[in-house]
Amino acid sequence: MPDTLLDAGLDVQHPWSATLLTGAAGEGELLSSRMRQDYLVRTWGRVWPAERWTEHLVRSAAGGSISPFLITYEGRLFAYVEVYLLNDSVLAPHGDWGAHDLGFHIAVIEPALTRRGLGTRFVQDLTVALFRQSPATSQVVAEPDARNTSIYKTLERSGFRLVRPVRLADKTAAMMRCPRPAPVAEATADTGP
């Protein structure tokens, strides 16, 4: 992985694709309009004007501790995802994180693709991609709003377990953790004496 967090991209596999957002023309407008949907207002609370989104994306691209991505599913808009280093996040004081441990936020921004099981499938694939891209990462963490039972269930189905509720500035979060899977031992053939 390059020195800056995921600056080479997010290596999710088909049917997903990921585009690193940098604040280029149209990105702020897209997020500003999509994040105003009722279900995202309740769970994310980022009803920001396009200019604020653009500033956030530019700052993220320059900072190195957070990487924002636009995710597509079979070429259709699907989600906005932020991947971040836990030691440089609001969760830093709430756990014993390794230098390469990662967290993420996810917002499914296309309502037509909700409630179809795609969230669980994507979180599973995202987690695999993060462990694959960052071999030094020992755990991946998510901290959704504790009232967001939908994402809580998605994370559980994806191998995440509740660590504990954590009070953050803007919410009470359900801090959930997925440890790196243990390597699968290769079966050896018994050749006999």
JSON list of C-alpha atoms in Angstrom, two decimals:
[
{"chain": "A", "resi": 1, "resn": "MET", "atom": "CA", "xyz": [0.00, 0.00, 0.00]},
{"chain": "A", "resi": 2, "resn": "PRO", "atom": "CA", "xyz": [1.40, 3.47, -0.83]},
{"chain": "A", "resi": 3, "resn": "ASP", "atom": "CA", "xyz": [2.38, 5.94, 1.90]},
{"chain": "A", "resi": 4, "resn": "THR", "atom": "CA", "xyz": [-0.94, 7.77, 1.65]},
{"chain": "A", "resi": 5, "resn": "LEU", "atom": "CA", "xyz": [-3.93, 5.70, 2.70]},
{"chain": "A", "resi": 6, "resn": "LEU", "atom": "CA", "xyz": [-5.31, 3.84, -0.33]},
{"chain": "A", "resi": 7, "resn": "ASP", "atom": "CA", "xyz": [-4.14, 6.55, -2.74]},
{"chain": "A", "resi": 8, "resn": "ALA", "atom": "CA", "xyz": [-3.69, 3.85, -5.37]},
{"chain": "A", "resi": 9, "resn": "GLY", "atom": "CA", "xyz": [-7.43, 3.14, -5.18]},
{"chain": "A", "resi": 10, "resn": "LEU", "atom": "CA", "xyz": [-9.68, 0.58, -3.58]},
{"chain": "A", "resi": 11, "resn": "ASP", "atom": "CA", "xyz": [-9.30, -2.84, -5.13]},
{"chain": "A", "resi": 12, "resn": "VAL", "atom": "CA", "xyz": [-12.87, -4.12, -4.94]},
{"chain": "A", "resi": 13, "resn": "GLN", "atom": "CA", "xyz": [-13.78, -6.84, -7.41]},
{"chain": "A", "resi": 14, "resn": "HIS", "atom": "CA", "xyz": [-16.54, -7.06, -10.04]},
{"chain": "A", "resi": 15, "resn": "PRO", "atom": "CA", "xyz": [-19.49, -6.29, -9.86]},
{"chain": "A", "resi": 16, "resn": "TRP", "atom": "CA", "xyz": [-18.17, -3.39, -7.75]},
{"chain": "A", "resi": 17, "resn": "SER", "atom": "CA", "xyz": [-15.85, -0.61, -8.80]},
{"chain": "A", "resi": 18, "resn": "ALA", "atom": "CA", "xyz": [-14.43, 2.24, -6.75]},
{"chain": "A", "resi": 19, "resn": "THR", "atom": "CA", "xyz": [-13.42, 5.75, -7.78]},
{"chain": "A", "resi": 20, "resn": "LEU", "atom": "CA", "xyz": [-11.26, 7.81, -5.43]},
{"chain": "A", "resi": 21, "resn": "LEU", "atom": "CA", "xyz": [-12.92, 11.21, -4.91]},
{"chain": "A", "resi": 22, "resn": "THR", "atom": "CA", "xyz": [-10.66, 14.26, -4.88]},
{"chain": "A", "resi": 23, "resn": "GLY", "atom": "CA", "xyz": [-13.06, 17.19, -5.07]},
{"chain": "A", "resi": 24, "resn": "ALA", "atom": "CA", "xyz": [-13.09, 17.28, -8.87]},
{"chain": "A", "resi": 25, "resn": "ALA", "atom": "CA", "xyz": [-15.91, 19.05, -10.69]},
{"chain": "A", "resi": 26, "resn": "GLY", "atom": "CA", "xyz": [-19.32, 17.57, -9.96]},
{"chain": "A", "resi": 27, "resn": "GLU", "atom": "CA", "xyz": [-18.31, 15.36, -7.03]},
{"chain": "A", "resi": 28, "resn": "GLY", "atom": "CA", "xyz": [-19.47, 17.80, -4.35]},
{"chain": "A", "resi": 29, "resn": "GLU", "atom": "CA", "xyz": [-22.77, 18.39, -6.16]},
{"chain": "A", "resi": 30, "resn": "LEU", "atom": "CA", "xyz": [-23.40, 14.66, -6.48]},
{"chain": "A", "resi": 31, "resn": "LEU", "atom": "CA", "xyz": [-22.83, 13.97, -2.79]},
{"chain": "A", "resi": 32, "resn": "SER", "atom": "CA", "xyz": [-24.75, 17.06, -1.71]},
{"chain": "A", "resi": 33, "resn": "SER", "atom": "CA", "xyz": [-27.83, 15.89, -3.59]},
{"chain": "A", "resi": 34, "resn": "ARG", "atom": "CA", "xyz": [-27.57, 12.18, -2.68]},
{"chain": "A", "resi": 35, "resn": "MET", "atom": "CA", "xyz": [-26.91, 12.69, 1.04]},
{"chain": "A", "resi": 36, "resn": "ARG", "atom": "CA", "xyz": [-30.14, 14.69, 1.39]},
{"chain": "A", "resi": 37, "resn": "GLN", "atom": "CA", "xyz": [-32.30, 11.57, 1.14]},
{"chain": "A", "resi": 38, "resn": "ASP", "atom": "CA", "xyz": [-34.36, 11.06, 4.31]},
{"chain": "A", "resi": 39, "resn": "TYR", "atom": "CA", "xyz": [-32.76, 7.78, 5.35]},
{"chain": "A", "resi": 40, "resn": "LEU", "atom": "CA", "xyz": [-29.24, 9.28, 5.02]},
{"chain": "A", "resi": 41, "resn": "VAL", "atom": "CA", "xyz": [-30.19, 12.49, 6.81]},
{"chain": "A", "resi": 42, "resn": "ARG", "atom": "CA", "xyz": [-31.23, 10.32, 9.80]},
{"chain": "A", "resi": 43, "resn": "THR", "atom": "CA", "xyz": [-28.13, 8.10, 9.77]},
{"chain": "A", "resi": 44, "resn": "TRP", "atom": "CA", "xyz": [-25.37, 10.39, 8.48]},
{"chain": "A", "resi": 45, "resn": "GLY", "atom": "CA", "xyz": [-26.56, 13.92, 9.17]},
{"chain": "A", "resi": 46, "resn": "ARG", "atom": "CA", "xyz": [-24.30, 15.36, 6.47]},
{"chain": "A", "resi": 47, "resn": "VAL", "atom": "CA", "xyz": [-26.74, 17.67, 4.74]},
{"chain": "A", "resi": 48, "resn": "TRP", "atom": "CA", "xyz": [-23.94, 19.79, 3.37]},
{"chain": "A", "resi": 49, "resn": "PRO", "atom": "CA", "xyz": [-23.94, 22.19, 0.43]},
{"chain": "A", "resi": 50, "resn": "ALA", "atom": "CA", "xyz": [-21.86, 21.15, -2.57]},
{"chain": "A", "resi": 51, "resn": "GLU", "atom": "CA", "xyz": [-19.04, 23.54, -1.61]},
{"chain": "A", "resi": 52, "resn": "ARG", "atom": "CA", "xyz": [-18.60, 21.92, 1.81]},
{"chain": "A", "resi": 53, "resn": "TRP", "atom": "CA", "xyz": [-18.53, 18.45, 0.24]},
{"chain": "A", "resi": 54, "resn": "THR", "atom": "CA", "xyz": [-15.94, 19.62, -2.27]},
{"chain": "A", "resi": 55, "resn": "GLU", "atom": "CA", "xyz": [-13.79, 21.08, 0.53]},
{"chain": "A", "resi": 56, "resn": "HIS", "atom": "CA", "xyz": [-14.11, 17.82, 2.49]},
{"chain": "A", "resi": 57, "resn": "LEU", "atom": "CA", "xyz": [-13.03, 15.76, -0.53]},
{"chain": "A", "resi": 58, "resn": "VAL", "atom": "CA", "xyz": [-10.09, 18.06, -1.35]},
{"chain": "A", "resi": 59, "resn": "ARG", "atom": "CA", "xyz": [-8.94, 18.00, 2.29]},
{"chain": "A", "resi": 60, "resn": "SER", "atom": "CA", "xyz": [-9.29, 14.21, 2.44]},
{"chain": "A", "resi": 61, "resn": "ALA", "atom": "CA", "xyz": [-7.29, 13.75, -0.76]},
{"chain": "A", "resi": 62, "resn": "ALA", "atom": "CA", "xyz": [-4.50, 15.93, 0.63]},
{"chain": "A", "resi": 63, "resn": "GLY", "atom": "CA", "xyz": [-4.48, 14.58, 4.20]},
{"chain": "A", "resi": 64, "resn": "GLY", "atom": "CA", "xyz": [-3.59, 10.93, 3.84]},
{"chain": "A", "resi": 65, "resn": "SER", "atom": "CA", "xyz": [-5.61, 9.52, 6.77]},
{"chain": "A", "resi": 66, "resn": "ILE", "atom": "CA", "xyz": [-8.99, 9.28, 5.02]},
{"chain": "A", "resi": 67, "resn": "SER", "atom": "CA", "xyz": [-9.86, 8.10, 1.51]},
{"chain": "A", "resi": 68, "resn": "PRO", "atom": "CA", "xyz": [-13.35, 8.81, 0.10]},
{"chain": "A", "resi": 69, "resn": "PHE", "atom": "CA", "xyz": [-14.70, 6.60, -2.69]},
{"chain": "A", "resi": 70, "resn": "LEU", "atom": "CA", "xyz": [-17.72, 6.44, -4.93]},
{"chain": "A", "resi": 71, "resn": "ILE", "atom": "CA", "xyz": [-18.80, 2.83, -5.39]},
{"chain": "A", "resi": 72, "resn": "THR", "atom": "CA", "xyz": [-20.72, 1.49, -8.36]},
{"chain": "A", "resi": 73, "resn": "TYR", "atom": "CA", "xyz": [-22.53, -1.84, -8.69]},
{"chain": "A", "resi": 74, "resn": "GLU", "atom": "CA", "xyz": [-22.62, -3.18, -12.24]},
{"chain": "A", "resi": 75, "resn": "GLY", "atom": "CA", "xyz": [-21.98, 0.37, -13.44]},
{"chain": "A", "resi": 76, "resn": "ARG", "atom": "CA", "xyz": [-24.78, 1.96, -11.35]},
{"chain": "A", "resi": 77, "resn": "LEU", "atom": "CA", "xyz": [-24.15, 4.38, -8.50]},
{"chain": "A", "resi": 78, "resn": "PHE", "atom": "CA", "xyz": [-24.30, 2.42, -5.26]},
{"chain": "A", "resi": 79, "resn": "ALA", "atom": "CA", "xyz": [-22.51, 3.94, -2.25]},
{"chain": "A", "resi": 80, "resn": "TYR", "atom": "CA", "xyz": [-20.24, 6.57, -0.81]},
{"chain": "A", "resi": 81, "resn": "VAL", "atom": "CA", "xyz": [-17.48, 5.08, 1.36]},
{"chain": "A", "resi": 82, "resn": "GLU", "atom": "CA", "xyz": [-14.80, 6.64, 3.53]},
{"chain": "A", "resi": 83, "resn": "VAL", "atom": "CA", "xyz": [-11.89, 4.46, 4.61]},
{"chain": "A", "resi": 84, "resn": "TYR", "atom": "CA", "xyz": [-9.75, 5.87, 7.40]},
{"chain": "A", "resi": 85, "resn": "LEU", "atom": "CA", "xyz": [-6.86, 5.08, 9.72]},
{"chain": "A", "resi": 86, "resn": "LEU", "atom": "CA", "xyz": [-8.23, 4.37, 13.19]},
{"chain": "A", "resi": 87, "resn": "ASN", "atom": "CA", "xyz": [-5.33, 6.09, 14.97]},
{"chain": "A", "resi": 88, "resn": "ASP", "atom": "CA", "xyz": [-6.16, 9.34, 13.15]},
{"chain": "A", "resi": 89, "resn": "SER", "atom": "CA", "xyz": [-9.91, 9.21, 13.77]},
{"chain": "A", "resi": 90, "resn": "VAL", "atom": "CA", "xyz": [-12.48, 10.06, 16.44]},
{"chain": "A", "resi": 91, "resn": "LEU", "atom": "CA", "xyz": [-12.17, 6.40, 17.50]},
{"chain": "A", "resi": 92, "resn": "ALA", "atom": "CA", "xyz": [-8.47, 6.77, 18.38]},
{"chain": "A", "resi": 93, "resn": "PRO", "atom": "CA", "xyz": [-9.09, 7.13, 22.13]},
{"chain": "A", "resi": 94, "resn": "HIS", "atom": "CA", "xyz": [-11.65, 4.30, 22.19]},
{"chain": "A", "resi": 95, "resn": "GLY", "atom": "CA", "xyz": [-9.46, 1.34, 21.34]},
{"chain": "A", "resi": 96, "resn": "ASP", "atom": "CA", "xyz": [-6.00, -0.15, 21.10]},
{"chain": "A", "resi": 97, "resn": "TRP", "atom": "CA", "xyz": [-5.38, 0.24, 17.38]},
{"chain": "A", "resi": 98, "resn": "GLY", "atom": "CA", "xyz": [-2.40, -0.86, 15.34]},
{"chain": "A", "resi": 99, "resn": "ALA", "atom": "CA", "xyz": [-0.74, 1.69, 13.07]},
{"chain": "A", "resi": 100, "resn": "HIS", "atom": "CA", "xyz": [-2.41, 0.14, 9.99]},
{"chain": "A", "resi": 101, "resn": "ASP", "atom": "CA", "xyz": [-5.84, -0.71, 11.42]},
{"chain": "A", "resi": 102, "resn": "LEU", "atom": "CA", "xyz": [-8.68, 0.70, 9.35]},
{"chain": "A", "resi": 103, "resn": "GLY", "atom": "CA", "xyz": [-12.23, 1.92, 9.76]},
{"chain": "A", "resi": 104, "resn": "PHE", "atom": "CA", "xyz": [-14.89, 2.79, 7.25]},
{"chain": "A", "resi": 105, "resn": "HIS", "atom": "CA", "xyz": [-18.19, 4.64, 6.83]},
{"chain": "A", "resi": 106, "resn": "ILE", "atom": "CA", "xyz": [-20.68, 3.58, 4.18]},
{"chain": "A", "resi": 107, "resn": "ALA", "atom": "CA", "xyz": [-23.76, 5.33, 2.80]},
{"chain": "A", "resi": 108, "resn": "VAL", "atom": "CA", "xyz": [-25.80, 3.52, 0.15]},
{"chain": "A", "resi": 109, "resn": "ILE", "atom": "CA", "xyz": [-26.74, 6.53, -1.97]},
{"chain": "A", "resi": 110, "resn": "GLU", "atom": "CA", "xyz": [-29.01, 4.76, -4.48]},
{"chain": "A", "resi": 111, "resn": "PRO", "atom": "CA", "xyz": [-32.31, 3.91, -2.77]},
{"chain": "A", "resi": 112, "resn": "ALA", "atom": "CA", "xyz": [-33.32, 1.52, -5.59]},
{"chain": "A", "resi": 113, "resn": "LEU", "atom": "CA", "xyz": [-30.40, -0.72, -4.54]},
{"chain": "A", "resi": 114, "resn": "THR", "atom": "CA", "xyz": [-31.29, -0.88, -0.85]},
{"chain": "A", "resi": 115, "resn": "ARG", "atom": "CA", "xyz": [-32.97, -3.87, 0.82]},
{"chain": "A", "resi": 116, "resn": "ARG", "atom": "CA", "xyz": [-31.66, -6.31, -1.78]},
{"chain": "A", "resi": 117, "resn": "GLY", "atom": "CA", "xyz": [-28.79, -7.84, 0.21]},
{"chain": "A", "resi": 118, "resn": "LEU", "atom": "CA", "xyz": [-26.24, -5.82, -1.72]},
{"chain": "A", "resi": 119, "resn": "GLY", "atom": "CA", "xyz": [-25.07, -3.94, 1.38]},
{"chain": "A", "resi": 120, "resn": "THR", "atom": "CA", "xyz": [-24.01, -7.16, 3.08]},
{"chain": "A", "resi": 121, "resn": "ARG", "atom": "CA", "xyz": [-22.34, -8.44, -0.08]},
{"chain": "A", "resi": 122, "resn": "PHE", "atom": "CA", "xyz": [-20.47, -5.16, -0.53]},
{"chain": "A", "resi": 123, "resn": "VAL", "atom": "CA", "xyz": [-19.32, -4.90, 3.12]},
{"chain": "A", "resi": 124, "resn": "GLN", "atom": "CA", "xyz": [-17.99, -8.48, 2.89]},
{"chain": "A", "resi": 125, "resn": "ASP", "atom": "CA", "xyz": [-16.14, -7.68, -0.34]},
{"chain": "A", "resi": 126, "resn": "LEU", "atom": "CA", "xyz": [-14.88, -4.34, 0.99]},
{"chain": "A", "resi": 127, "resn": "THR", "atom": "CA", "xyz": [-13.49, -5.99, 4.13]},
{"chain": "A", "resi": 128, "resn": "VAL", "atom": "CA", "xyz": [-11.70, -8.65, 2.07]},
{"chain": "A", "resi": 129, "resn": "ALA", "atom": "CA", "xyz": [-10.27, -5.92, -0.19]},
{"chain": "A", "resi": 130, "resn": "LEU", "atom": "CA", "xyz": [-9.00, -3.88, 2.78]},
{"chain": "A", "resi": 131, "resn": "PHE", "atom": "CA", "xyz": [-7.22, -6.88, 4.31]},
{"chain": "A", "resi": 132, "resn": "ARG", "atom": "CA", "xyz": [-5.80, -7.84, 0.89]},
{"chain": "A", "resi": 133, "resn": "GLN", "atom": "CA", "xyz": [-4.55, -4.32, 0.12]},
{"chain": "A", "resi": 134, "resn": "SER", "atom": "CA", "xyz": [-3.12, -3.68, 3.56]},
{"chain": "A", "resi": 135, "resn": "PRO", "atom": "CA", "xyz": [-1.36, -6.82, 4.84]},
{"chain": "A", "resi": 136, "resn": "ALA", "atom": "CA", "xyz": [-0.38, -5.03, 8.08]},
{"chain": "A", "resi": 137, "resn": "THR", "atom": "CA", "xyz": [-4.03, -4.32, 8.98]},
{"chain": "A", "resi": 138, "resn": "SER", "atom": "CA", "xyz": [-5.08, -6.58, 11.86]},
{"chain": "A", "resi": 139, "resn": "GLN", "atom": "CA", "xyz": [-8.67, -5.35, 12.16]},
{"chain": "A", "resi": 140, "resn": "VAL", "atom": "CA", "xyz": [-11.33, -3.33, 10.37]},
{"chain": "A", "resi": 141, "resn": "VAL", "atom": "CA", "xyz": [-13.83, -1.31, 12.38]},
{"chain": "A", "resi": 142, "resn": "ALA", "atom": "CA", "xyz": [-17.12, 0.42, 11.63]},
{"chain": "A", "resi": 143, "resn": "GLU", "atom": "CA", "xyz": [-18.98, 2.78, 13.96]},
{"chain": "A", "resi": 144, "resn": "PRO", "atom": "CA", "xyz": [-22.51, 3.35, 12.69]},
{"chain": "A", "resi": 145, "resn": "ASP", "atom": "CA", "xyz": [-25.11, 5.30, 14.61]},
{"chain": "A", "resi": 146, "resn": "ALA", "atom": "CA", "xyz": [-26.42, 2.87, 17.24]},
{"chain": "A", "resi": 147, "resn": "ARG", "atom": "CA", "xyz": [-29.99, 3.58, 16.05]},
{"chain": "A", "resi": 148, "resn": "ASN", "atom": "CA", "xyz": [-29.18, 2.38, 12.53]},
{"chain": "A", "resi": 149, "resn": "THR", "atom": "CA", "xyz": [-30.29, -1.24, 12.94]},
{"chain": "A", "resi": 150, "resn": "SER", "atom": "CA", "xyz": [-30.07, -1.90, 9.21]},
{"chain": "A", "resi": 151, "resn": "ILE", "atom": "CA", "xyz": [-26.30, -1.33, 8.97]},
{"chain": "A", "resi": 152, "resn": "TYR", "atom": "CA", "xyz": [-25.78, -3.05, 12.33]},
{"chain": "A", "resi": 153, "resn": "LYS", "atom": "CA", "xyz": [-27.35, -6.23, 10.90]},
{"chain": "A", "resi": 154, "resn": "THR", "atom": "CA", "xyz": [-25.38, -5.85, 7.66]},
{"chain": "A", "resi": 155, "resn": "LEU", "atom": "CA", "xyz": [-22.14, -5.64, 9.62]},
{"chain": "A", "resi": 156, "resn": "GLU", "atom": "CA", "xyz": [-23.05, -8.65, 11.76]},
{"chain": "A", "resi": 157, "resn": "ARG", "atom": "CA", "xyz": [-23.78, -10.73, 8.66]},
{"chain": "A", "resi": 158, "resn": "SER", "atom": "CA", "xyz": [-20.40, -9.60, 7.32]},
{"chain": "A", "resi": 159, "resn": "GLY", "atom": "CA", "xyz": [-18.38, -10.93, 10.27]},
{"chain": "A", "resi": 160, "resn": "PHE", "atom": "CA", "xyz": [-18.32, -7.81, 12.47]},
{"chain": "A", "resi": 161, "resn": "ARG", "atom": "CA", "xyz": [-19.09, -8.05, 16.19]},
{"chain": "A", "resi": 162, "resn": "LEU", "atom": "CA", "xyz": [-20.13, -5.32, 18.59]},
{"chain": "A", "resi": 163, "resn": "VAL", "atom": "CA", "xyz": [-17.27, -4.13, 20.78]},
{"chain": "A", "resi": 164, "resn": "ARG", "atom": "CA", "xyz": [-19.32, -1.60, 22.73]},
{"chain": "A", "resi": 165, "resn": "PRO", "atom": "CA", "xyz": [-21.37, 1.58, 22.31]},
{"chain": "A", "resi": 166, "resn": "VAL", "atom": "CA", "xyz": [-19.20, 4.70, 22.12]},
{"chain": "A", "resi": 167, "resn": "ARG", "atom": "CA", "xyz": [-20.37, 8.27, 22.66]},
{"chain": "A", "resi": 168, "resn": "LEU", "atom": "CA", "xyz": [-19.00, 10.52, 19.92]},
{"chain": "A", "resi": 169, "resn": "ALA", "atom": "CA", "xyz": [-19.60, 14.23, 19.35]},
{"chain": "A", "resi": 170, "resn": "ASP", "atom": "CA", "xyz": [-22.44, 13.68, 16.88]},
{"chain": "A", "resi": 171, "resn": "LYS", "atom": "CA", "xyz": [-23.89, 10.30, 17.89]},
{"chain": "A", "resi": 172, "resn": "THR", "atom": "CA", "xyz": [-23.77, 7.22, 20.03]},
{"chain": "A", "resi": 173, "resn": "ALA", "atom": "CA", "xyz": [-21.98, 4.75, 17.82]},
{"chain": "A", "resi": 174, "resn": "ALA", "atom": "CA", "xyz": [-22.12, 0.98, 17.81]},
{"chain": "A", "resi": 175, "resn": "MET", "atom": "CA", "xyz": [-18.39, 0.24, 17.51]},
{"chain": "A", "resi": 176, "resn": "MET", "atom": "CA", "xyz": [-18.10, -3.01, 15.56]},
{"chain": "A", "resi": 177, "resn": "ARG", "atom": "CA", "xyz": [-14.93, -4.94, 14.76]},
{"chain": "A", "resi": 178, "resn": "CYS", "atom": "CA", "xyz": [-13.84, -7.55, 12.24]},
{"chain": "A", "resi": 179, "resn": "PRO", "atom": "CA", "xyz": [-10.43, -9.12, 12.97]},
{"chain": "A", "resi": 180, "resn": "ARG", "atom": "CA", "xyz": [-8.22, -10.31, 10.13]},
{"chain": "A", "resi": 181, "resn": "PRO", "atom": "CA", "xyz": [-9.24, -13.89, 9.36]},
{"chain": "A", "resi": 182, "resn": "ALA", "atom": "CA", "xyz": [-6.78, -16.55, 10.39]},
{"chain": "A", "resi": 183, "resn": "PRO", "atom": "CA", "xyz": [-4.89, -18.03, 7.44]},
{"chain": "A", "resi": 184, "resn": "VAL", "atom": "CA", "xyz": [-6.40, -21.21, 6.10]},
{"chain": "A", "resi": 185, "resn": "ALA", "atom": "CA", "xyz": [-3.98, -24.09, 6.55]},
{"chain": "A", "resi": 186, "resn": "GLU", "atom": "CA", "xyz": [-3.34, -26.00, 3.37]},
{"chain": "A", "resi": 187, "resn": "ALA", "atom": "CA", "xyz": [-4.33, -29.62, 3.59]},
{"chain": "A", "resi": 188, "resn": "THR", "atom": "CA", "xyz": [-1.41, -31.96, 3.10]},
{"chain": "A", "resi": 189, "resn": "ALA", "atom": "CA", "xyz": [-1.91, -35.23, 1.37]},
{"chain": "A", "resi": 190, "resn": "ASP", "atom": "CA", "xyz": [-1.09, -38.27, 3.44]},
{"chain": "A", "resi": 191, "resn": "THR", "atom": "CA", "xyz": [1.30, -40.19, 1.26]},
{"chain": "A", "resi": 192, "resn": "GLY", "atom": "CA", "xyz": [1.89, -42.92, 3.77]},
{"chain": "A", "resi": 193, "resn": "PRO", "atom": "CA", "xyz": [5.20, -44.63, 4.63]}
]
